[in-house]
Amino acid sequence: MRNHGRSKKGRGHVKFIRCDNCSQACPKDKAIKRITIRNMVEPAGKRDMAEASVYESYEIPKVYLKNQHCVGCAIHLRIVRVRSRTARRNRAPPPRFPIKDAKKASA
């Protein structure tokens, strides 16, 4: 095993974080971290606010959430998958899909 699932590399100790799902203490460098970006209001509410608003082009802010999970919860919630021993050698990131909003902006 190359790094025991951590990205410490020369630091003796790192702070622990709490898993968002089960509150288990997990080292910060070992935790699986994902950022989710969501709109503050759903599309129906967005349309209602646009009709009632005085401003013509007001952009409703987005909510940025950083999710930190322990390895067990990340597997259980299907954020990461268990891979075979040979597949674990593959270090390439998974393919990225184009963002839906980018298509609307270019059109």
PDB file of C-alpha atoms in Angstrom:
ATOM      1  CA  MET A   1       0.000   0.000   0.000  1.00  0.00           C
ATOM      2  CA  ARG A   2       1.337   3.383  -1.000  1.00  0.00           C
ATOM      3  CA  ASN A   3      -0.027   5.849   1.561  1.00  0.00           C
ATOM      4  CA  HIS A   4      -2.578   4.063   3.789  1.00  0.00           C
ATOM      5  CA  GLY A   5      -5.357   6.214   2.328  1.00  0.00           C
ATOM      6  CA  ARG A   6      -3.850   9.461   3.572  1.00  0.00           C
ATOM      7  CA  SER A   7      -2.164  12.498   2.068  1.00  0.00           C
ATOM      8  CA  LYS A   8       0.033  13.391   5.030  1.00  0.00           C
ATOM      9  CA  LYS A   9       3.524  13.030   3.496  1.00  0.00           C
ATOM     10  CA  GLY A  10       5.917  14.164   6.198  1.00  0.00           C
ATOM     11  CA  ARG A  11       3.568  15.795   8.686  1.00  0.00           C
ATOM     12  CA  GLY A  12       3.667  13.957  11.954  1.00  0.00           C
ATOM     13  CA  HIS A  13       0.075  14.671  12.919  1.00  0.00           C
ATOM     14  CA  VAL A  14      -3.008  16.261  11.377  1.00  0.00           C
ATOM     15  CA  LYS A  15      -6.169  17.545  13.035  1.00  0.00           C
ATOM     16  CA  PHE A  16      -9.241  15.367  13.179  1.00  0.00           C
ATOM     17  CA  ILE A  17     -12.560  16.318  11.647  1.00  0.00           C
ATOM     18  CA  ARG A  18     -16.011  14.942  12.372  1.00  0.00           C
ATOM     19  CA  CYS A  19     -17.846  12.965   9.703  1.00  0.00           C
ATOM     20  CA  ASP A  20     -20.980  14.799   8.507  1.00  0.00           C
ATOM     21  CA  ASN A  21     -22.974  11.569   8.569  1.00  0.00           C
ATOM     22  CA  CYS A  22     -21.963   9.672  11.712  1.00  0.00           C
ATOM     23  CA  SER A  23     -19.745  12.179  13.607  1.00  0.00           C
ATOM     24  CA  GLN A  24     -16.851   9.729  13.719  1.00  0.00           C
ATOM     25  CA  ALA A  25     -13.462  11.349  14.276  1.00  0.00           C
ATOM     26  CA  CYS A  26     -11.387  10.993  11.121  1.00  0.00           C
ATOM     27  CA  PRO A  27      -8.033  12.569  10.160  1.00  0.00           C
ATOM     28  CA  LYS A  28      -8.550  15.552   7.882  1.00  0.00           C
ATOM     29  CA  ASP A  29      -6.217  14.193   5.212  1.00  0.00           C
ATOM     30  CA  LYS A  30      -7.968  10.807   5.162  1.00  0.00           C
ATOM     31  CA  ALA A  31     -11.532  12.137   5.007  1.00  0.00           C
ATOM     32  CA  ILE A  32     -13.350  12.116   1.668  1.00  0.00           C
ATOM     33  CA  LYS A  33     -14.214  15.707   0.829  1.00  0.00           C
ATOM     34  CA  ARG A  34     -16.773  16.834  -1.756  1.00  0.00           C
ATOM     35  CA  ILE A  35     -18.179  20.277  -2.475  1.00  0.00           C
ATOM     36  CA  THR A  36     -21.839  20.625  -3.474  1.00  0.00           C
ATOM     37  CA  ILE A  37     -23.114  23.816  -5.091  1.00  0.00           C
ATOM     38  CA  ARG A  38     -26.876  24.358  -5.012  1.00  0.00           C
ATOM     39  CA  ASN A  39     -29.235  27.209  -5.694  1.00  0.00           C
ATOM     40  CA  MET A  40     -30.791  28.798  -2.612  1.00  0.00           C
ATOM     41  CA  VAL A  41     -34.285  28.487  -4.069  1.00  0.00           C
ATOM     42  CA  GLU A  42     -35.855  25.888  -6.336  1.00  0.00           C
ATOM     43  CA  PRO A  43     -36.742  26.836  -9.945  1.00  0.00           C
ATOM     44  CA  ALA A  44     -40.436  27.467  -9.180  1.00  0.00           C
ATOM     45  CA  GLY A  45     -39.572  29.839  -6.355  1.00  0.00           C
ATOM     46  CA  LYS A  46     -36.923  31.475  -8.529  1.00  0.00           C
ATOM     47  CA  ARG A  47     -39.556  32.291 -11.151  1.00  0.00           C
ATOM     48  CA  ASP A  48     -41.910  33.735  -8.503  1.00  0.00           C
ATOM     49  CA  MET A  49     -39.116  35.893  -7.099  1.00  0.00           C
ATOM     50  CA  ALA A  50     -38.183  37.142 -10.583  1.00  0.00           C
ATOM     51  CA  GLU A  51     -41.786  38.226 -11.221  1.00  0.00           C
ATOM     52  CA  ALA A  52     -42.097  39.999  -7.860  1.00  0.00           C
ATOM     53  CA  SER A  53     -38.632  41.598  -7.932  1.00  0.00           C
ATOM     54  CA  VAL A  54     -37.968  45.231  -8.785  1.00  0.00           C
ATOM     55  CA  TYR A  55     -34.596  44.373 -10.327  1.00  0.00           C
ATOM     56  CA  GLU A  56     -34.584  42.872 -13.799  1.00  0.00           C
ATOM     57  CA  SER A  57     -31.386  40.824 -13.631  1.00  0.00           C
ATOM     58  CA  TYR A  58     -30.818  39.806 -10.022  1.00  0.00           C
ATOM     59  CA  GLU A  59     -28.768  36.643  -9.640  1.00  0.00           C
ATOM     60  CA  ILE A  60     -29.883  34.601  -6.622  1.00  0.00           C
ATOM     61  CA  PRO A  61     -26.836  33.453  -4.635  1.00  0.00           C
ATOM     62  CA  LYS A  62     -25.819  29.809  -4.424  1.00  0.00           C
ATOM     63  CA  VAL A  63     -25.161  27.674  -1.361  1.00  0.00           C
ATOM     64  CA  TYR A  64     -21.676  26.132  -1.196  1.00  0.00           C
ATOM     65  CA  LEU A  65     -21.449  23.103   1.111  1.00  0.00           C
ATOM     66  CA  LYS A  66     -18.280  21.202   1.921  1.00  0.00           C
ATOM     67  CA  ASN A  67     -19.113  17.623   2.869  1.00  0.00           C
ATOM     68  CA  GLN A  68     -16.509  15.633   4.803  1.00  0.00           C
ATOM     69  CA  HIS A  69     -17.110  11.916   5.332  1.00  0.00           C
ATOM     70  CA  CYS A  70     -15.209   9.080   6.940  1.00  0.00           C
ATOM     71  CA  VAL A  71     -14.286   6.216   4.605  1.00  0.00           C
ATOM     72  CA  GLY A  72     -17.065   3.943   5.871  1.00  0.00           C
ATOM     73  CA  CYS A  73     -19.813   6.509   5.310  1.00  0.00           C
ATOM     74  CA  ALA A  74     -18.408   7.551   1.920  1.00  0.00           C
ATOM     75  CA  ILE A  75     -18.662   3.937   0.755  1.00  0.00           C
ATOM     76  CA  HIS A  76     -22.124   3.518   2.296  1.00  0.00           C
ATOM     77  CA  LEU A  77     -23.419   6.722   0.679  1.00  0.00           C
ATOM     78  CA  ARG A  78     -21.812   5.704  -2.649  1.00  0.00           C
ATOM     79  CA  ILE A  79     -19.580   8.766  -2.841  1.00  0.00           C
ATOM     80  CA  VAL A  80     -16.631   6.449  -3.508  1.00  0.00           C
ATOM     81  CA  ARG A  81     -16.653   2.812  -4.617  1.00  0.00           C
ATOM     82  CA  VAL A  82     -14.683  -0.205  -3.507  1.00  0.00           C
ATOM     83  CA  ARG A  83     -12.217  -1.097  -6.268  1.00  0.00           C
ATOM     84  CA  SER A  84     -10.337  -4.312  -7.005  1.00  0.00           C
ATOM     85  CA  ARG A  85      -6.643  -4.529  -6.223  1.00  0.00           C
ATOM     86  CA  THR A  86      -5.644  -3.972  -9.857  1.00  0.00           C
ATOM     87  CA  ALA A  87      -8.144  -1.118 -10.336  1.00  0.00           C
ATOM     88  CA  ARG A  88      -6.733   0.678  -7.282  1.00  0.00           C
ATOM     89  CA  ARG A  89      -3.540   1.338  -9.233  1.00  0.00           C
ATOM     90  CA  ASN A  90      -5.504   3.572 -11.601  1.00  0.00           C
ATOM     91  CA  ARG A  91      -4.895   7.100 -10.291  1.00  0.00           C
ATOM     92  CA  ALA A  92      -6.628   8.962 -13.109  1.00  0.00           C
ATOM     93  CA  PRO A  93      -9.617  11.032 -11.983  1.00  0.00           C
ATOM     94  CA  PRO A  94     -13.041   9.848 -13.146  1.00  0.00           C
ATOM     95  CA  PRO A  95     -14.402  11.437 -16.340  1.00  0.00           C
ATOM     96  CA  ARG A  96     -16.017  14.830 -15.812  1.00  0.00           C
ATOM     97  CA  PHE A  97     -19.361  15.592 -17.302  1.00  0.00           C
ATOM     98  CA  PRO A  98     -20.112  19.065 -18.719  1.00  0.00           C
ATOM     99  CA  ILE A  99     -22.056  21.437 -16.484  1.00  0.00           C
ATOM    100  CA  LYS A 100     -25.660  21.967 -17.596  1.00  0.00           C
ATOM    101  CA  ASP A 101     -25.555  25.751 -16.983  1.00  0.00           C
ATOM    102  CA  ALA A 102     -22.597  26.174 -19.378  1.00  0.00           C
ATOM    103  CA  LYS A 103     -24.751  25.050 -22.304  1.00  0.00           C
ATOM    104  CA  LYS A 104     -27.406  27.670 -21.500  1.00  0.00           C
ATOM    105  CA  ALA A 105     -24.842  30.466 -21.158  1.00  0.00           C
ATOM    106  CA  SER A 106     -23.274  29.766 -24.558  1.00  0.00           C
ATOM    107  CA  ALA A 107     -26.627  29.535 -26.372  1.00  0.00           C
TER     108      ALA A 107
END
